[in-house]
PDB file of C-alpha atoms and ligand atoms in Angstrom:
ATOM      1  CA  UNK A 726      22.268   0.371 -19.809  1.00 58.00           C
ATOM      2  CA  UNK A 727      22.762   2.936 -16.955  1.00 66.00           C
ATOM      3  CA  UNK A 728      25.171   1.624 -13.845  1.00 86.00           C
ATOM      4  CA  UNK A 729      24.001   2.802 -10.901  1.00 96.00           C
ATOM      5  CA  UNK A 730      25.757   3.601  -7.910  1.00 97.00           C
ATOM      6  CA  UNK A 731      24.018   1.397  -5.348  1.00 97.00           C
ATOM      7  CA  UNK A 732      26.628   0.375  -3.379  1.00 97.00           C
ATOM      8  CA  UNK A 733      27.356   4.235  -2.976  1.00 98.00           C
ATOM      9  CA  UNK A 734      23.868   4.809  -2.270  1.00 98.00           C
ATOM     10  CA  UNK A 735      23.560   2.162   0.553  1.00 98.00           C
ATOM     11  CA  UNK A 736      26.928   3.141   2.026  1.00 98.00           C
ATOM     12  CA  UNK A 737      25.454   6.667   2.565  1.00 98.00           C
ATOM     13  CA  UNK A 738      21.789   5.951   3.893  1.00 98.00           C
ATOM     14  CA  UNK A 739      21.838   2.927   5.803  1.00 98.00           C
ATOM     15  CA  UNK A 740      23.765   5.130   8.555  1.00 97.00           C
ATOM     16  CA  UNK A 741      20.817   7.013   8.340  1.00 97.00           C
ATOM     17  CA  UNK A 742      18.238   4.472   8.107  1.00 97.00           C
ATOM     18  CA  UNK A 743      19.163   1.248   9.582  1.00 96.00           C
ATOM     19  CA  UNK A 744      17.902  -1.882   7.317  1.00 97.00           C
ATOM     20  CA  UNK A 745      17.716   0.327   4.270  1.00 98.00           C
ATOM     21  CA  UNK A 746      17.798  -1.778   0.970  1.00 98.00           C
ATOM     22  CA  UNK A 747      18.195  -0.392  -2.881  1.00 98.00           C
ATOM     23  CA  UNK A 748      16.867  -2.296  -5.369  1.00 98.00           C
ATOM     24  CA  UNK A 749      16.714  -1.863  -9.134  1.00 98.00           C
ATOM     25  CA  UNK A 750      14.739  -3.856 -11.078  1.00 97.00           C
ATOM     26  CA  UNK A 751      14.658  -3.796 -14.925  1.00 96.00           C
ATOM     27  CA  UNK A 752      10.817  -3.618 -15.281  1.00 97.00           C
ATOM     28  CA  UNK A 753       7.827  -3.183 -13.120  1.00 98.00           C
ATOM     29  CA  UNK A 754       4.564  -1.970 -13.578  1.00 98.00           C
ATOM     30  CA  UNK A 755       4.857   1.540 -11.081  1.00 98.00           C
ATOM     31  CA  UNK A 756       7.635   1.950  -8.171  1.00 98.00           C
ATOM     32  CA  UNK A 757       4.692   3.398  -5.710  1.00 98.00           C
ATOM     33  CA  UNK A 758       2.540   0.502  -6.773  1.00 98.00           C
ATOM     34  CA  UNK A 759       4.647  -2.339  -6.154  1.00 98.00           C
ATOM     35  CA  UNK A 760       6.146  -0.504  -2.793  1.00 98.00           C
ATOM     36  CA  UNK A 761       2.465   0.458  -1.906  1.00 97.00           C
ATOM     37  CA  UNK A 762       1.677  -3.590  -2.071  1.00 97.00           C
ATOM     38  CA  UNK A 763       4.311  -4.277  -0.360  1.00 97.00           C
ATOM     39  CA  UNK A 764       3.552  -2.131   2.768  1.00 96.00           C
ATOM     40  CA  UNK A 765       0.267  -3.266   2.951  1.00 94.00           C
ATOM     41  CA  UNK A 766       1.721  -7.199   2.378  1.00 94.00           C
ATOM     42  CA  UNK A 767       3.377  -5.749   6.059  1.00 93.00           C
ATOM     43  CA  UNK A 768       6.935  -5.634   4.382  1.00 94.00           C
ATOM     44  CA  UNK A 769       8.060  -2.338   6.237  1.00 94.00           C
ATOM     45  CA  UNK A 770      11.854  -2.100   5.780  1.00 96.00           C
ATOM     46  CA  UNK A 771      13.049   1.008   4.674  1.00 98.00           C
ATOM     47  CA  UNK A 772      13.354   0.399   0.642  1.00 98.00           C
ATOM     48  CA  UNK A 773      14.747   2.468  -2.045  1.00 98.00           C
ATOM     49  CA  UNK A 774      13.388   0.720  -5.539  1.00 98.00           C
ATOM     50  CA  UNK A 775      14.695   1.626  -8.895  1.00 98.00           C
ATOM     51  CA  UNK A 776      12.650   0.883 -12.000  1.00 98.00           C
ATOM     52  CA  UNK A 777      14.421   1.486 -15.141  1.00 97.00           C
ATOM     53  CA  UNK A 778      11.458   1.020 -17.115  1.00 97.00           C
ATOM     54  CA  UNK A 779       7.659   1.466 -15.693  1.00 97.00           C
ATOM     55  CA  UNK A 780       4.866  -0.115 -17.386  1.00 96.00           C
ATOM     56  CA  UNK A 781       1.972   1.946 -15.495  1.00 97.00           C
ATOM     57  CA  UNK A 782       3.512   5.249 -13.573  1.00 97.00           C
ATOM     58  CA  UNK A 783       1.405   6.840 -12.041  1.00 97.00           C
ATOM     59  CA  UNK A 784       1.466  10.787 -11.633  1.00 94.00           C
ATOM     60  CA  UNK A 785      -1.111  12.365  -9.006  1.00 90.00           C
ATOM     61  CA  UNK A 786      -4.437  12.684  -9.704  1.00 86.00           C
ATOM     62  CA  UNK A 787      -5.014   9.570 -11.402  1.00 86.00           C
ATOM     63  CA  UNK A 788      -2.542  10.729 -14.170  1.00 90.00           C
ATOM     64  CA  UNK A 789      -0.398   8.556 -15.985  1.00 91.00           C
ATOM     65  CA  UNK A 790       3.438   9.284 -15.672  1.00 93.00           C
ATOM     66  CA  UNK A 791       5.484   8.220 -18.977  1.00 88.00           C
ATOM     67  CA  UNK A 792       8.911   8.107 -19.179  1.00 85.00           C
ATOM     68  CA  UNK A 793      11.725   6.928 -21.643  1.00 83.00           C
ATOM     69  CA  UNK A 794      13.909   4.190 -20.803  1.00 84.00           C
ATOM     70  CA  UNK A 795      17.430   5.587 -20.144  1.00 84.00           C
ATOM     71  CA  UNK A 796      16.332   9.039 -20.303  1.00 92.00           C
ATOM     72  CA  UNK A 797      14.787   8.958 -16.673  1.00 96.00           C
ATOM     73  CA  UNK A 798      15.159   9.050 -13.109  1.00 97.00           C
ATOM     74  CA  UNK A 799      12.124   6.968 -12.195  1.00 98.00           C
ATOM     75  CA  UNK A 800      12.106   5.601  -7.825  1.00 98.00           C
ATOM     76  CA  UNK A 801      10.275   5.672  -4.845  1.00 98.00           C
ATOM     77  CA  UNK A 802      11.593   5.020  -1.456  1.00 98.00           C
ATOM     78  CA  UNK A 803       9.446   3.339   1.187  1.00 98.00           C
ATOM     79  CA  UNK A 804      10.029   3.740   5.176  1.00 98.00           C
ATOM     80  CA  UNK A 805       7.626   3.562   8.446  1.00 97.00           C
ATOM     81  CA  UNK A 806       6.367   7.019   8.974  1.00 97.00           C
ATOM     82  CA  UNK A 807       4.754   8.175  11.564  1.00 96.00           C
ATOM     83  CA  UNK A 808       4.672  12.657  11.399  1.00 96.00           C
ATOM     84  CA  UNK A 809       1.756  14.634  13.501  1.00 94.00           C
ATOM     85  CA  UNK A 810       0.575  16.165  10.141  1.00 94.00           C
ATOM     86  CA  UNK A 811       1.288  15.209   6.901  1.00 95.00           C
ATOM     87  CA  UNK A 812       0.849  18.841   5.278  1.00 95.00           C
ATOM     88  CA  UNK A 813       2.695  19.553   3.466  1.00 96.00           C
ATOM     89  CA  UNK A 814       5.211  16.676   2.730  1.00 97.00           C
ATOM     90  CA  UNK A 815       5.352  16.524  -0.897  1.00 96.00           C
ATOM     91  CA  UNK A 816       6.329  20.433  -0.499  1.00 97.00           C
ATOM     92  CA  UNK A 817       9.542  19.095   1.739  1.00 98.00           C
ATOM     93  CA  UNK A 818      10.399  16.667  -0.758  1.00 98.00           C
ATOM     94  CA  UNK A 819      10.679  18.666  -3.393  1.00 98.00           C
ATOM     95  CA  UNK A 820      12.341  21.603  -1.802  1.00 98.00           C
ATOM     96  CA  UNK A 821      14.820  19.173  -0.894  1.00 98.00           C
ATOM     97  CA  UNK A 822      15.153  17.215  -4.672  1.00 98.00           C
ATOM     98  CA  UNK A 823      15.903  20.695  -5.980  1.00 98.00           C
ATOM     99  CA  UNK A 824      18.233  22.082  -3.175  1.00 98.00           C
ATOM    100  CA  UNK A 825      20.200  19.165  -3.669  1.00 98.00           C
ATOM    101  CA  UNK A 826      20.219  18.979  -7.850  1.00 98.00           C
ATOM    102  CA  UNK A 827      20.503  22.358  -8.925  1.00 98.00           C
ATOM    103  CA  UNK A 828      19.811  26.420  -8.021  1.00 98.00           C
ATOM    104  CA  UNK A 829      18.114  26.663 -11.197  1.00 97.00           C
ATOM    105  CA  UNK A 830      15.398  24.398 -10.222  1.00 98.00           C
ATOM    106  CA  UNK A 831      12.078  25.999  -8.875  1.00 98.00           C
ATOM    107  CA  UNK A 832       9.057  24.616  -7.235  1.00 98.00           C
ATOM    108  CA  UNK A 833       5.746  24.717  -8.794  1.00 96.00           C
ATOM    109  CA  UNK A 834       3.162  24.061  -5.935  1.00 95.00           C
ATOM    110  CA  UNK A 835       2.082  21.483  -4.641  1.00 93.00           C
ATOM    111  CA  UNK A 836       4.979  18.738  -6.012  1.00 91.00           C
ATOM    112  CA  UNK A 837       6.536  19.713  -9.410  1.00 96.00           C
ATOM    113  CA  UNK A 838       9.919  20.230 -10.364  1.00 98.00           C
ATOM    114  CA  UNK A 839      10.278  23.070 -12.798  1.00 97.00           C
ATOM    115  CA  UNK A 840      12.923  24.815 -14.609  1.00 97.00           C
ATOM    116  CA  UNK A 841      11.758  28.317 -16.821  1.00 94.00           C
ATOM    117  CA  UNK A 842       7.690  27.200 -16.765  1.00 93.00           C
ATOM    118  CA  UNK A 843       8.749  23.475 -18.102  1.00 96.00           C
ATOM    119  CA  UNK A 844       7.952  20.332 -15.810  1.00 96.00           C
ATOM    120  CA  UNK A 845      11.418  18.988 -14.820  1.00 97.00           C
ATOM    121  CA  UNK A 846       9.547  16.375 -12.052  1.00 97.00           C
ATOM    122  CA  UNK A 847       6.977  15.206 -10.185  1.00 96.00           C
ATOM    123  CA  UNK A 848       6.255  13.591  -7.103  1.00 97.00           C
ATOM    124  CA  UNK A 849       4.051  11.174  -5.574  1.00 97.00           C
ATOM    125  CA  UNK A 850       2.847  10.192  -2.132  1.00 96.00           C
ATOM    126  CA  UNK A 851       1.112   7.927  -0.723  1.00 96.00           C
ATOM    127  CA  UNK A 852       0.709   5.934   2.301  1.00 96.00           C
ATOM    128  CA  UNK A 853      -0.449   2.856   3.689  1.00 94.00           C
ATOM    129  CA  UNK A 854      -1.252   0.710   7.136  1.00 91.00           C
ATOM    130  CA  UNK A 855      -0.194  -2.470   8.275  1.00 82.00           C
ATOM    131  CA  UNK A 856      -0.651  -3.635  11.705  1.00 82.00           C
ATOM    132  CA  UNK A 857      -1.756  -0.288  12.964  1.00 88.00           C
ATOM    133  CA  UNK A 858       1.726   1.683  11.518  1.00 92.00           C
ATOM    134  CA  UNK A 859       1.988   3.283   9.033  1.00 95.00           C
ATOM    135  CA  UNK A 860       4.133   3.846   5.988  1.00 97.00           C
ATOM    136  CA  UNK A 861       5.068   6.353   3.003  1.00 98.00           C
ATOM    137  CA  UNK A 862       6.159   5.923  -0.196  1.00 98.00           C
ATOM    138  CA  UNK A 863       7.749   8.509  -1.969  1.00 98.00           C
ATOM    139  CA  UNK A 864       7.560   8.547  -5.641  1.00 98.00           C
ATOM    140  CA  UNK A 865       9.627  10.801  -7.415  1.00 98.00           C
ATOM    141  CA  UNK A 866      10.311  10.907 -11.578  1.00 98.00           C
ATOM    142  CA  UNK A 867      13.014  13.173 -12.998  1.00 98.00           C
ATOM    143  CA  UNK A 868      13.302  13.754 -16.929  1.00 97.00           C
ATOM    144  CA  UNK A 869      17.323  13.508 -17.190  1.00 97.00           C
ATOM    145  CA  UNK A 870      17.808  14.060 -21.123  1.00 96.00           C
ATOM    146  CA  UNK A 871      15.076  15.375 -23.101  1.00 90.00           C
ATOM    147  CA  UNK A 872      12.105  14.087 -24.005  1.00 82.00           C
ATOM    148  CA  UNK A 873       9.201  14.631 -26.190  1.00 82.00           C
ATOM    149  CA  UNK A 874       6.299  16.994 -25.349  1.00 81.00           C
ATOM    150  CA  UNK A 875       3.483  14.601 -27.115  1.00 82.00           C
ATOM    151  CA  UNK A 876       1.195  13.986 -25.013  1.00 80.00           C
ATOM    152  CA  UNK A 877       2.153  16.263 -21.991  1.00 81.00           C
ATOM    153  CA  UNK A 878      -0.103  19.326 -20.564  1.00 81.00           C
ATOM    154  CA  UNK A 879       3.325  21.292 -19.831  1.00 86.00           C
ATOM    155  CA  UNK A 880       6.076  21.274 -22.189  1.00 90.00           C
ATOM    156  CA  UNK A 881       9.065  19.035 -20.658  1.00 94.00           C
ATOM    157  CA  UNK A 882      12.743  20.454 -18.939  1.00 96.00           C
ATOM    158  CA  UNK A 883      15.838  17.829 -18.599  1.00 97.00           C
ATOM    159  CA  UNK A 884      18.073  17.728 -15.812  1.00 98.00           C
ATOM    160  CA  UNK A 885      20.970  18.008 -18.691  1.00 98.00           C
ATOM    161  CA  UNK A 886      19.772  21.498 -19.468  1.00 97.00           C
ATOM    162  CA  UNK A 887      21.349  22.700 -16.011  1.00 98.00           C
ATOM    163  CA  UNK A 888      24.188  19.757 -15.183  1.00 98.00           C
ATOM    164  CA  UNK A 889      24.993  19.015 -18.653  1.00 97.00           C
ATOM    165  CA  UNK A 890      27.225  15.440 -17.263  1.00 96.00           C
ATOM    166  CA  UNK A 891      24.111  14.576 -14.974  1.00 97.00           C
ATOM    167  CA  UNK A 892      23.002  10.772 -15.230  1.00 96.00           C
ATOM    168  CA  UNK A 893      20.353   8.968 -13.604  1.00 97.00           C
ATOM    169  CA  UNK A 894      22.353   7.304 -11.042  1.00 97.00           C
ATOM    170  CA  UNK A 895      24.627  10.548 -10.241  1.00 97.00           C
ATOM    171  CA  UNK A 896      21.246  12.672  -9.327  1.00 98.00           C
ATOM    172  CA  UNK A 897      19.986   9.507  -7.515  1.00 98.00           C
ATOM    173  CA  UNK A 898      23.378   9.732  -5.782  1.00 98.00           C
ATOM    174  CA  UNK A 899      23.259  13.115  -4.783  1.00 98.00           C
ATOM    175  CA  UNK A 900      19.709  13.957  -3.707  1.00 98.00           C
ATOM    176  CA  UNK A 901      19.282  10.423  -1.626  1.00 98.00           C
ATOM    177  CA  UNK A 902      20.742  11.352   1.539  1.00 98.00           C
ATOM    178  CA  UNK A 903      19.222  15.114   1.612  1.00 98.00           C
ATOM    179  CA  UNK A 904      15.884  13.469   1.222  1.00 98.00           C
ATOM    180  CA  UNK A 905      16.345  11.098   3.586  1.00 98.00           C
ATOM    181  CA  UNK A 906      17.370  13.597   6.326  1.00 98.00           C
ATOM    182  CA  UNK A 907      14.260  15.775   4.758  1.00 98.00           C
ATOM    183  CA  UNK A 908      12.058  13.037   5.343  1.00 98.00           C
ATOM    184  CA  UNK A 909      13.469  12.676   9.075  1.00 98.00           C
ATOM    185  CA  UNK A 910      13.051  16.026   9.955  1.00 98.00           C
ATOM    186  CA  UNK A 911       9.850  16.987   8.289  1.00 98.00           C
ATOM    187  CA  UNK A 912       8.267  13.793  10.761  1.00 98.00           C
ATOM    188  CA  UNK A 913      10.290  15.313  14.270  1.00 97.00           C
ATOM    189  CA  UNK A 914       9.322  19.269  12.890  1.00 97.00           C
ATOM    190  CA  UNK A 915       6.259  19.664   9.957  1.00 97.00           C
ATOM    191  CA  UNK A 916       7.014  21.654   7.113  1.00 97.00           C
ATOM    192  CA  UNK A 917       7.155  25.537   8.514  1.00 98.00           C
ATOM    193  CA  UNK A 918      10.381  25.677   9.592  1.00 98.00           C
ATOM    194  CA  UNK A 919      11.009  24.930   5.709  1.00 98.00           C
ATOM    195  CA  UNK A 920       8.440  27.930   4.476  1.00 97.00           C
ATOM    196  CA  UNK A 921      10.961  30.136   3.963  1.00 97.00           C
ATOM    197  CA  UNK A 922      13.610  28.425   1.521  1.00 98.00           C
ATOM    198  CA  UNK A 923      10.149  27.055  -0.258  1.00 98.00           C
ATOM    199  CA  UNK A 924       9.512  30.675  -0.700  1.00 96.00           C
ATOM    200  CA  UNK A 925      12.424  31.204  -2.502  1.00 97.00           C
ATOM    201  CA  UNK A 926      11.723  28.721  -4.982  1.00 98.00           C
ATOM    202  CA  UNK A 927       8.232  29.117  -5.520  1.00 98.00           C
ATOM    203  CA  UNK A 928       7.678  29.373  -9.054  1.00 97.00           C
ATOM    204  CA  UNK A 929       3.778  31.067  -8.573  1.00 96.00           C
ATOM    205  CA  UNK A 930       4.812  33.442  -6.082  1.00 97.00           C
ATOM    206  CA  UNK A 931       3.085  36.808  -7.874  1.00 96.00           C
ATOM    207  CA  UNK A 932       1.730  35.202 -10.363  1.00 96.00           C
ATOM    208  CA  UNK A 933      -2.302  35.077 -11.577  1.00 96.00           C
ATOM    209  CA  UNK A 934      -2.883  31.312 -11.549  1.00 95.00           C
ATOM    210  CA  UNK A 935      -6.158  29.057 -11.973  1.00 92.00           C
ATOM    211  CA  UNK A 936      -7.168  25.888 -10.326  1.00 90.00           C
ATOM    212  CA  UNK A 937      -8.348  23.139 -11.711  1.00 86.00           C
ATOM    213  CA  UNK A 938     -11.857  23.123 -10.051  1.00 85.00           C
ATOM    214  CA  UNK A 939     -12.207  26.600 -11.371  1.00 88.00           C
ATOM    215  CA  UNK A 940     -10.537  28.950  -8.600  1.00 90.00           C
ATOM    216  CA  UNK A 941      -8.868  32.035 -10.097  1.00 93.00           C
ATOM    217  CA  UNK A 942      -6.416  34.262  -7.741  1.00 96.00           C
ATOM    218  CA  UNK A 943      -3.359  35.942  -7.876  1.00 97.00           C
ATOM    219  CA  UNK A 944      -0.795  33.048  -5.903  1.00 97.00           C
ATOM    220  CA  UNK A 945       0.953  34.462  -2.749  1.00 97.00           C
ATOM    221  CA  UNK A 946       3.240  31.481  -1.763  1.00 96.00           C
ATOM    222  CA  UNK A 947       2.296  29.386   1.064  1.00 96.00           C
ATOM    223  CA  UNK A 948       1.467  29.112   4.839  1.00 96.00           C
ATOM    224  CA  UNK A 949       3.101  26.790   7.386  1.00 96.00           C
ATOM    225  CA  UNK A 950       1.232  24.143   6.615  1.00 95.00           C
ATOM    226  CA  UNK A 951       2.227  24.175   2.974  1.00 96.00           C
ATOM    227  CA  UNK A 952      -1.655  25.275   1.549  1.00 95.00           C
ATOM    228  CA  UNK A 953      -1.336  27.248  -1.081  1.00 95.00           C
ATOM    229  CA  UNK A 954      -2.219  31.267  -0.512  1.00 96.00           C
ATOM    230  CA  UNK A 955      -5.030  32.687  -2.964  1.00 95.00           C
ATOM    231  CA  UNK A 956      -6.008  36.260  -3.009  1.00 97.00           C
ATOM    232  CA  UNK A 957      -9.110  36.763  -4.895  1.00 95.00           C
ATOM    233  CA  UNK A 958     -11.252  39.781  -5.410  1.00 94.00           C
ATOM    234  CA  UNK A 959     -13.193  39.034  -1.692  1.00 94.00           C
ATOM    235  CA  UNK A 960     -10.055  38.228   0.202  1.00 96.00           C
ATOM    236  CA  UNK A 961      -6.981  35.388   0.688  1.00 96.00           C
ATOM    237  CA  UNK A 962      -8.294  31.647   0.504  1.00 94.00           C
ATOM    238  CA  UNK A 963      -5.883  28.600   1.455  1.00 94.00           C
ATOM    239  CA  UNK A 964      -5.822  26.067  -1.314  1.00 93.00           C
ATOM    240  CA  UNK A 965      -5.159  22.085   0.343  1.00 88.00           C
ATOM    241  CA  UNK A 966      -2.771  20.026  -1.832  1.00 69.00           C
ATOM    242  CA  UNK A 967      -4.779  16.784  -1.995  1.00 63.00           C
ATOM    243  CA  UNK A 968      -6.536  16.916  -5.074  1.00 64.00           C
ATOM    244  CA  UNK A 969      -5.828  20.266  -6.967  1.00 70.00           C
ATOM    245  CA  UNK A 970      -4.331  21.118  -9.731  1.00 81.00           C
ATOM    246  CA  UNK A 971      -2.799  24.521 -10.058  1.00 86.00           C
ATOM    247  CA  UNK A 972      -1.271  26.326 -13.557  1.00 86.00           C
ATOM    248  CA  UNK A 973      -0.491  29.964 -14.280  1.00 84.00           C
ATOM    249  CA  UNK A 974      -2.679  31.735 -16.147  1.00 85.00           C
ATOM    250  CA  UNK A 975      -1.033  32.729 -19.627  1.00 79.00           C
ATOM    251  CA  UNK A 976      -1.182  36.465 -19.795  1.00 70.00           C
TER     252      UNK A 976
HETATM  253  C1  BTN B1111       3.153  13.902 -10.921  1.00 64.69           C
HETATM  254  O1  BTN B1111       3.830  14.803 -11.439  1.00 64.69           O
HETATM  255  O2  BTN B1111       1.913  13.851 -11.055  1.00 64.69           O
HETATM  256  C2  BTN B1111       3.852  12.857 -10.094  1.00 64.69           C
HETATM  257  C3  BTN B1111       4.703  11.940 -10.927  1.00 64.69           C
HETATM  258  C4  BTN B1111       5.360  10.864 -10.107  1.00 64.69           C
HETATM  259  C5  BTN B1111       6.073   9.842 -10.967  1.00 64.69           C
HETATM  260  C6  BTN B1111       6.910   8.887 -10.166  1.00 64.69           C
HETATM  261  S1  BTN B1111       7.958   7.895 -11.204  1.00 64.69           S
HETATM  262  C7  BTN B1111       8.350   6.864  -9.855  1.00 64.69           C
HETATM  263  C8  BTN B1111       7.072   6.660  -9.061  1.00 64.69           C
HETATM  264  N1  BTN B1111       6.302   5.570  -9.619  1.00 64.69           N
HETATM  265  C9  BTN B1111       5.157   5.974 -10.144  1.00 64.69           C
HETATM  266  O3  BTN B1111       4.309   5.233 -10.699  1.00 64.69           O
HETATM  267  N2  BTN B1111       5.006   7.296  -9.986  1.00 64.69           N
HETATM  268  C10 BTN B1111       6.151   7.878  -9.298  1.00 64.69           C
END
């Protein structure tokens, strides 16, 4: 069974976060879900929960997430949050999950963790309203040791393929208070100021990629708001995060 650092974890957020809690529970049905119900139960206090094993993840789009016991970093972390515009927030999270974990970790856009064209992460956000505030909750799942492609649309990376020693609780360690202070930031300042180092991570820069809904382009990284930059044959179209999905076209 993993031991997780969540004394360590606390002692370095709650300065950041007053009330912060971490909990890790041995089995629930989906981190987001059970954080999601309770925001909208009004339960507000900044909460980082732990599932070692999830019953139902949920990836975006309606996917399913799966994920070994043991072999996976599987949280979300819930907080008030209140930013002008949302755009591009799952971009700032994962710029700063991979600034903190490894160089070797690019960004495939809108929220995937990838390392050489394999799916090292994902990330899921949502939000809810109670009493008139509101609230995210970041999901975020992180394939530590390797797993098995069945099943998955891109082959699989592991976190141990770039920090051989790495453990579930060690990354959770290390990429909590960067996120936290992303998360802070991103609601004073939006995601431009953050174009750049996305830029240097993006994994479709250059590349000929096609959409889910049927969009073919050649990718040119993204604007301040985080949409997606498509040149096609008539001219550069801005692709919206919600409810795409985005893949390189094999050559
Ligand atoms: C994706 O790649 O589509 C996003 C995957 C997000 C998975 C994480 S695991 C922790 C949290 N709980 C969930 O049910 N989903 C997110």
């Amino acid at each position: 069974m993993e031991l997780w650092p969540a004394e360590s974890i606390w002692e370095a957020v709650s300065p950041l976060l007053p009330g912060f809690t971490v909990e890790v529970l041995p089995e629930i049905d989906s981190s987001n879900t059970e954080l999601m119900r309770r925001a909208r139960a009004g339960q507000t206090e900044p909460t980082l929960l732990v599932a070692e094993r999830q019953t139902a993840g949920r990836g975006r789009l309606g996917r399913p997430w799966q994920s070994a016991v043991g072999d996976s970093l599987t949280f979300s972390l819930s907080l008030p949050y209140a930013p002008r515009d949302w755009s591009g927030l799952s971009l700032a999270v994962g710029l700063s999950v991979a600034e903190s974990l490894h160089p070797g970790i690019g960004l495939k856009w809108p929220n995937d963790l990838w390392v050489a064209d394999c799916k090292l992460g994902g990330i899921l956000i949502e939000a809810a309203t109670a009493g008139g505030r509101s609230q995210v909750v970041v999901g975020i799942g992180i394939n530590i040791r390797p797993r098995s492609a069945e099943g998955l649309s891109t082959p699989p990376a592991a976190l141990t393929e770039l920090w051989p020693q790495a453990t579930a609780g060690q990354a959770l360690l290390r990429l909590m208070p960067p996120l936290v202070r992303t998360l802070q930031d991103f609601e004073q300042r939006g995601f431009a100021p953050l174009q750049p180092r996305f830029e240097a991570r993006d994994v479709l820069r250059g590349r000929e990629v096609h959409t889910g809904d049927g969009l073919r382009g050649q990718a040119l990284g993204v604007g301040p708001t985080g949409a997606l930059r498509l040149l096609q044959a008539d001219g550069e179209r801005l692709i919206d995060s919600s409810e795409v999905s985005v893949r390189p076209t094999p050559q």
